[in-house]
Amino acid sequence: MKRALITGITGQDGSYLAELLLAKGYEVHGVVRRASTEKFERISHIKSRLTLHQADLLDQRSLVQAIEESAPAEVYNLAAQSFVPTSWAQPILTGEFTGLGVTRVLEAIRQIDPAIRFYQASSSEMFGKVKESPQNETTSFHPRSPYGVAKVYGHFITVNYRESYGMFAVSGILFNHESPRRGLEFVTRHISDGAARISLGLANRLPLGNLDAERDWGYAGDYVDAMWRMLQREDPDDYVIGTGIPHSVRDVCRVAFAHVGLDWERHVDVDPDRFRPAEVDHLMADNTRAREELGWRPSVAFEDLVRMMVDADIRRLKGEVVTA
């Protein structure tokens, strides 16, 4: 039985990846940070099938111990401070977690067993002020937030360990990927939750920032499959993962509110305080290499994804259990 260790297993991507690996017959281990209140909602339905280790990306020794105890064949580093607005409020902490944290994991692997295969969660936010569109594996980076800058560091330190030590270390440059498990602070989930609340009479207004910002949004369940495929290759390499179809925040509003029979323009307020200090206006993936070399395809269309999220939020607000 192949064994994998996932940092960030309690997050959106970590929970979907854990499900995928369990379905493939893996023994799945996860890294969790100690907290006074445990938050295992996303993995509660599979928690009995997981082995969890307390560790922290800020603490090298705890990472070494987690890797020694789990003895994985594959490590997926999905943990990070991943909310872009918070990266301006806490830029140093974001750099520690999202940038240097990658180095700590890589160094632990190098010391314990450099044959372990390593996946790093890179981000389309690294492209930032894009130089070309769509963006592919050779597009240069121009990050526009402390989060994006930290992700660039994590990306290149992964490349460095691959080239310097011959480690199987890869980065997936993932464009925005959403699901009903997305945190409420992220714009797509903020919209799906808002549409659900307004449709149920629990709210009337939804504040948002830049409605014109465009992203390449896909389904998180599809994207974790791409992560796994990258670690099954004969040779390590980095891949752009996205749908290749951009949509604006306005498009998310339109689909979400139409799904519950409402006109979004009657309920959405533009709040200048929600605009980023430096905006990333347009992101769109060129997934040609992922299609050709990984055999990867997105399976959930944008409109279906938004409707899925609204339906899940309606069920949650009605008190129903949601594991989608």
Short mmCIF file of C-alpha atoms in Angstrom, two decimals:
data_model
loop_
_atom_site.label_atom_id
_atom_site.label_comp_id
_atom_site.label_asym_id
_atom_site.label_seq_id
_atom_site.Cartn_x
_atom_site.Cartn_y
_atom_site.Cartn_z
CA MET A 1 0.00 0.00 0.00
CA LYS A 2 1.51 3.33 -1.08
CA ARG A 3 1.70 5.96 1.66
CA ALA A 4 1.21 9.73 1.26
CA LEU A 5 1.55 12.69 3.60
CA ILE A 6 -0.56 15.81 3.02
CA THR A 7 0.14 19.15 4.68
CA GLY A 8 -3.01 21.26 4.80
CA ILE A 9 -5.20 18.15 4.85
CA THR A 10 -8.02 19.99 6.65
CA GLY A 11 -8.31 22.56 3.84
CA GLN A 12 -10.36 22.44 0.67
CA ASP A 13 -7.70 20.83 -1.52
CA GLY A 14 -6.36 18.61 1.24
CA SER A 15 -9.76 17.07 1.88
CA TYR A 16 -10.42 16.32 -1.79
CA LEU A 17 -6.91 14.94 -2.25
CA ALA A 18 -7.30 12.70 0.81
CA GLU A 19 -10.53 11.29 -0.66
CA LEU A 20 -8.84 10.68 -4.01
CA LEU A 21 -5.84 8.91 -2.50
CA LEU A 22 -8.00 6.74 -0.24
CA ALA A 23 -10.03 5.71 -3.29
CA LYS A 24 -6.77 4.72 -4.99
CA GLY A 25 -5.79 2.50 -2.07
CA TYR A 26 -3.27 4.78 -0.39
CA GLU A 27 -2.55 4.92 3.32
CA VAL A 28 -3.12 8.62 3.92
CA HIS A 29 -1.38 10.69 6.58
CA GLY A 30 -2.01 14.35 7.24
CA VAL A 31 -0.30 17.25 8.99
CA VAL A 32 -2.47 19.35 11.29
CA ARG A 33 -1.57 22.32 13.45
CA ARG A 34 -2.36 22.16 17.12
CA ALA A 35 -5.30 24.41 18.03
CA SER A 36 -7.52 24.82 21.08
CA THR A 37 -10.49 24.15 18.81
CA GLU A 38 -10.04 21.42 16.22
CA LYS A 39 -11.55 22.13 12.81
CA PHE A 40 -11.98 18.89 10.92
CA GLU A 41 -15.29 19.65 9.17
CA ARG A 42 -13.95 18.98 5.68
CA ILE A 43 -12.48 15.59 6.61
CA SER A 44 -14.93 14.49 9.31
CA HIS A 45 -16.48 11.86 7.02
CA ILE A 46 -13.08 10.21 6.37
CA LYS A 47 -11.18 11.09 9.56
CA SER A 48 -11.33 7.52 10.89
CA ARG A 49 -9.40 6.38 7.80
CA LEU A 50 -6.62 8.96 8.19
CA THR A 51 -3.53 9.15 10.39
CA LEU A 52 -2.93 12.71 11.58
CA HIS A 53 0.33 14.19 12.84
CA GLN A 54 0.74 17.47 14.71
CA ALA A 55 3.28 19.67 12.97
CA ASP A 56 3.71 23.22 11.73
CA LEU A 57 5.37 24.76 8.68
CA LEU A 58 7.08 27.21 11.04
CA ASP A 59 8.72 24.41 13.04
CA GLN A 60 11.35 22.34 11.26
CA ARG A 61 11.63 19.65 13.93
CA SER A 62 7.91 18.89 13.89
CA LEU A 63 8.01 18.44 10.11
CA VAL A 64 10.97 16.06 10.38
CA GLN A 65 9.09 14.05 12.99
CA ALA A 66 5.90 13.89 10.88
CA ILE A 67 7.84 12.65 7.85
CA GLU A 68 9.80 10.13 9.90
CA GLU A 69 6.64 8.76 11.50
CA SER A 70 4.61 8.56 8.29
CA ALA A 71 7.45 7.33 6.03
CA PRO A 72 5.62 8.47 2.89
CA ALA A 73 6.39 7.75 -0.75
CA GLU A 74 4.71 11.04 -1.67
CA VAL A 75 4.40 14.39 0.12
CA TYR A 76 1.85 16.96 -1.01
CA ASN A 77 2.51 20.43 0.43
CA LEU A 78 -0.85 22.19 0.37
CA ALA A 79 -0.50 24.15 3.61
CA ALA A 80 -0.08 27.92 3.36
CA GLN A 81 -1.48 31.27 4.37
CA SER A 82 -3.60 31.24 1.23
CA PHE A 83 -5.95 34.24 1.47
CA VAL A 84 -4.59 37.09 -0.65
CA PRO A 85 -6.13 40.03 1.32
CA THR A 86 -4.63 38.69 4.56
CA SER A 87 -1.19 38.69 2.95
CA TRP A 88 -1.19 42.51 2.97
CA ALA A 89 -2.22 42.60 6.64
CA GLN A 90 0.29 39.88 7.59
CA PRO A 91 3.03 39.92 4.93
CA ILE A 92 5.81 38.54 7.15
CA LEU A 93 3.72 35.64 8.44
CA THR A 94 2.61 34.91 4.86
CA GLY A 95 6.25 34.78 3.79
CA GLU A 96 7.11 32.41 6.63
CA PHE A 97 4.27 29.97 5.92
CA THR A 98 3.83 30.22 2.17
CA GLY A 99 7.47 30.76 1.21
CA LEU A 100 9.95 29.52 3.79
CA GLY A 101 7.57 26.76 4.88
CA VAL A 102 8.19 25.07 1.54
CA THR A 103 11.93 25.08 2.19
CA ARG A 104 11.42 23.49 5.58
CA VAL A 105 9.43 20.62 4.08
CA LEU A 106 11.92 20.11 1.26
CA GLU A 107 14.87 20.17 3.62
CA ALA A 108 13.18 17.64 5.92
CA ILE A 109 12.62 15.33 2.95
CA ARG A 110 16.21 15.76 1.76
CA GLN A 111 17.55 14.83 5.20
CA ILE A 112 15.25 11.85 5.78
CA ASP A 113 14.69 10.28 2.36
CA PRO A 114 15.40 12.27 -0.83
CA ALA A 115 13.60 9.56 -2.84
CA ILE A 116 10.26 10.84 -1.53
CA ARG A 117 8.27 12.52 -4.31
CA PHE A 118 7.22 16.08 -3.48
CA TYR A 119 4.35 18.21 -4.79
CA GLN A 120 4.26 21.96 -4.18
CA ALA A 121 1.05 23.95 -4.55
CA SER A 122 2.04 26.90 -6.71
CA SER A 123 -0.51 29.48 -7.80
CA SER A 124 -1.64 31.51 -10.79
CA GLU A 125 -1.29 34.57 -8.51
CA MET A 126 2.43 34.31 -9.31
CA PHE A 127 1.65 35.65 -12.81
CA GLY A 128 0.02 38.76 -11.33
CA LYS A 129 0.41 41.59 -13.84
CA VAL A 130 0.42 39.19 -16.74
CA LYS A 131 2.92 39.53 -19.58
CA GLU A 132 0.91 37.34 -21.98
CA SER A 133 -2.44 35.63 -22.15
CA PRO A 134 -3.17 32.81 -21.73
CA GLN A 135 -0.43 31.93 -19.23
CA ASN A 136 1.64 28.75 -19.58
CA GLU A 137 4.66 27.12 -17.96
CA THR A 138 7.11 29.57 -19.56
CA THR A 139 5.19 32.79 -18.83
CA SER A 140 7.20 35.10 -16.58
CA PHE A 141 5.98 35.99 -13.09
CA HIS A 142 5.00 39.45 -11.83
CA PRO A 143 3.20 38.85 -8.50
CA ARG A 144 0.96 41.63 -7.17
CA SER A 145 0.57 40.65 -3.52
CA PRO A 146 2.74 39.36 -0.65
CA TYR A 147 0.96 36.03 -1.16
CA GLY A 148 1.98 35.92 -4.82
CA VAL A 149 5.56 36.85 -3.96
CA ALA A 150 5.74 34.10 -1.33
CA LYS A 151 4.35 31.57 -3.82
CA VAL A 152 7.06 32.54 -6.32
CA TYR A 153 9.68 31.80 -3.67
CA GLY A 154 8.05 28.43 -2.91
CA HIS A 155 7.93 27.63 -6.62
CA PHE A 156 11.57 28.40 -7.32
CA ILE A 157 12.92 26.76 -4.17
CA THR A 158 11.16 23.61 -5.38
CA VAL A 159 12.87 23.94 -8.77
CA ASN A 160 16.15 24.55 -6.95
CA TYR A 161 15.92 21.35 -4.87
CA ARG A 162 15.03 19.39 -8.00
CA GLU A 163 18.01 20.72 -9.93
CA SER A 164 20.49 20.80 -7.04
CA TYR A 165 19.75 17.47 -5.35
CA GLY A 166 18.05 15.44 -8.07
CA MET A 167 14.85 15.20 -6.03
CA PHE A 168 11.50 14.41 -7.61
CA ALA A 169 10.02 17.81 -6.72
CA VAL A 170 7.31 19.41 -8.83
CA SER A 171 4.98 22.40 -8.71
CA GLY A 172 1.44 22.57 -9.96
CA ILE A 173 0.67 26.14 -11.05
CA LEU A 174 -3.01 25.91 -10.24
CA PHE A 175 -5.47 28.56 -11.33
CA ASN A 176 -8.45 29.34 -9.09
CA HIS A 177 -10.33 26.23 -8.06
CA GLU A 178 -13.46 26.27 -5.97
CA SER A 179 -16.02 23.99 -4.33
CA PRO A 180 -18.61 23.92 -1.55
CA ARG A 181 -15.62 23.40 0.80
CA ARG A 182 -14.04 26.73 -0.14
CA GLY A 183 -13.57 29.10 2.81
CA LEU A 184 -16.27 31.74 3.27
CA GLU A 185 -13.66 34.52 2.97
CA PHE A 186 -12.99 33.70 -0.71
CA VAL A 187 -15.02 35.65 -3.25
CA THR A 188 -16.77 32.72 -4.96
CA ARG A 189 -17.93 31.25 -1.66
CA HIS A 190 -18.82 34.73 -0.38
CA ILE A 191 -21.10 35.06 -3.41
CA SER A 192 -22.64 31.58 -3.19
CA ASP A 193 -23.28 32.03 0.53
CA GLY A 194 -24.73 35.50 -0.07
CA ALA A 195 -27.07 34.30 -2.82
CA ALA A 196 -28.20 31.41 -0.61
CA ARG A 197 -28.84 33.69 2.38
CA ILE A 198 -30.76 36.24 0.33
CA SER A 199 -32.86 33.51 -1.31
CA LEU A 200 -33.79 32.18 2.14
CA GLY A 201 -34.66 35.64 3.49
CA LEU A 202 -31.67 35.70 5.85
CA ALA A 203 -30.05 38.73 4.22
CA ASN A 204 -30.75 41.33 1.56
CA ARG A 205 -27.41 42.84 0.52
CA LEU A 206 -24.06 41.41 -0.58
CA PRO A 207 -20.94 43.66 -0.47
CA LEU A 208 -18.24 42.93 -3.06
CA GLY A 209 -15.09 44.54 -4.42
CA ASN A 210 -13.90 44.60 -8.03
CA LEU A 211 -16.60 43.01 -10.19
CA ASP A 212 -14.44 43.21 -13.33
CA ALA A 213 -11.57 41.04 -12.09
CA GLU A 214 -11.34 37.91 -14.25
CA ARG A 215 -10.18 34.48 -13.12
CA ASP A 216 -9.98 31.01 -14.59
CA TRP A 217 -12.24 29.11 -12.17
CA GLY A 218 -12.45 25.32 -12.00
CA TYR A 219 -13.56 22.58 -9.59
CA ALA A 220 -11.16 21.64 -6.79
CA GLY A 221 -12.00 17.96 -7.11
CA ASP A 222 -10.61 17.99 -10.65
CA TYR A 223 -7.44 19.81 -9.66
CA VAL A 224 -6.30 17.36 -6.97
CA ASP A 225 -6.37 14.66 -9.65
CA ALA A 226 -3.81 16.75 -11.56
CA MET A 227 -1.61 16.88 -8.45
CA TRP A 228 -1.61 13.10 -8.20
CA ARG A 229 -0.88 12.69 -11.90
CA MET A 230 2.20 14.92 -11.62
CA LEU A 231 3.76 12.61 -9.03
CA GLN A 232 3.16 9.51 -11.18
CA ARG A 233 5.28 10.78 -14.06
CA GLU A 234 8.64 9.21 -14.87
CA ASP A 235 10.38 12.59 -14.77
CA PRO A 236 9.54 15.60 -12.58
CA ASP A 237 8.23 18.77 -14.17
CA ASP A 238 5.90 21.69 -13.46
CA TYR A 239 2.45 22.10 -14.99
CA VAL A 240 -0.17 24.82 -15.40
CA ILE A 241 -3.61 23.55 -14.37
CA GLY A 242 -6.75 25.49 -15.33
CA THR A 243 -9.79 25.38 -17.57
CA GLY A 244 -8.59 27.93 -20.14
CA ILE A 245 -11.86 29.87 -19.82
CA PRO A 246 -11.90 33.15 -17.85
CA HIS A 247 -14.93 34.60 -16.06
CA SER A 248 -15.42 37.80 -14.11
CA VAL A 249 -16.65 38.21 -10.55
CA ARG A 250 -19.74 39.70 -12.18
CA ASP A 251 -20.27 36.39 -14.01
CA VAL A 252 -20.18 34.49 -10.71
CA CYS A 253 -22.87 36.83 -9.33
CA ARG A 254 -25.02 36.45 -12.42
CA VAL A 255 -25.01 32.64 -12.34
CA ALA A 256 -25.37 32.35 -8.56
CA PHE A 257 -28.33 34.69 -8.23
CA ALA A 258 -30.06 33.44 -11.39
CA HIS A 259 -29.91 29.92 -9.93
CA VAL A 260 -32.17 31.05 -7.07
CA GLY A 261 -34.38 33.19 -9.27
CA LEU A 262 -32.95 36.58 -8.29
CA ASP A 263 -31.49 39.58 -10.13
CA TRP A 264 -27.98 40.03 -8.74
CA GLU A 265 -27.91 43.76 -9.53
CA ARG A 266 -30.71 44.33 -7.00
CA HIS A 267 -28.65 42.89 -4.13
CA VAL A 268 -24.92 43.46 -4.78
CA ASP A 269 -23.16 46.57 -3.45
CA VAL A 270 -19.67 47.55 -4.62
CA ASP A 271 -17.51 48.31 -1.55
CA PRO A 272 -14.30 50.26 -2.35
CA ASP A 273 -12.72 48.93 0.86
CA ARG A 274 -12.79 45.45 -0.67
CA PHE A 275 -10.57 46.38 -3.61
CA ARG A 276 -6.99 45.09 -3.54
CA PRO A 277 -4.10 47.58 -3.22
CA ALA A 278 -2.72 46.10 -6.46
CA GLU A 279 -5.22 44.22 -8.59
CA VAL A 280 -4.66 41.14 -10.73
CA ASP A 281 -7.04 41.84 -13.57
CA HIS A 282 -6.97 38.85 -15.90
CA LEU A 283 -5.82 35.26 -15.41
CA MET A 284 -6.38 32.47 -17.95
CA ALA A 285 -4.57 29.14 -18.16
CA ASP A 286 -3.03 27.49 -21.17
CA ASN A 287 -3.40 23.86 -20.06
CA THR A 288 -2.01 22.32 -23.26
CA ARG A 289 0.89 20.51 -21.58
CA ALA A 290 -1.30 19.12 -18.81
CA ARG A 291 -3.72 17.77 -21.38
CA GLU A 292 -1.04 16.26 -23.57
CA GLU A 293 1.40 14.91 -20.96
CA LEU A 294 -0.80 14.23 -17.94
CA GLY A 295 -3.98 13.30 -19.77
CA TRP A 296 -5.80 15.72 -17.48
CA ARG A 297 -9.14 17.35 -18.31
CA PRO A 298 -11.47 19.54 -16.22
CA SER A 299 -14.84 17.83 -15.81
CA VAL A 300 -17.05 20.49 -14.16
CA ALA A 301 -18.15 23.55 -16.12
CA PHE A 302 -18.09 27.02 -14.54
CA GLU A 303 -21.87 27.42 -14.39
CA ASP A 304 -22.33 23.96 -12.86
CA LEU A 305 -19.65 24.72 -10.27
CA VAL A 306 -21.35 27.94 -9.15
CA ARG A 307 -24.75 26.23 -8.94
CA MET A 308 -23.21 23.36 -6.96
CA MET A 309 -21.83 25.84 -4.43
CA VAL A 310 -25.11 27.72 -4.07
CA ASP A 311 -27.05 24.47 -3.57
CA ALA A 312 -24.57 23.33 -0.91
CA ASP A 313 -24.83 26.65 0.94
CA ILE A 314 -28.63 26.48 0.90
CA ARG A 315 -28.48 22.97 2.40
CA ARG A 316 -25.96 24.11 5.01
CA LEU A 317 -28.07 27.11 6.01
CA LYS A 318 -31.07 24.82 6.38
CA GLY A 319 -29.05 22.73 8.83
CA GLU A 320 -28.34 19.83 6.52
CA VAL A 321 -25.00 18.00 6.47
CA VAL A 322 -22.87 18.92 3.44
CA THR A 323 -19.88 16.79 2.35
CA ALA A 324 -19.82 17.68 -1.37
#
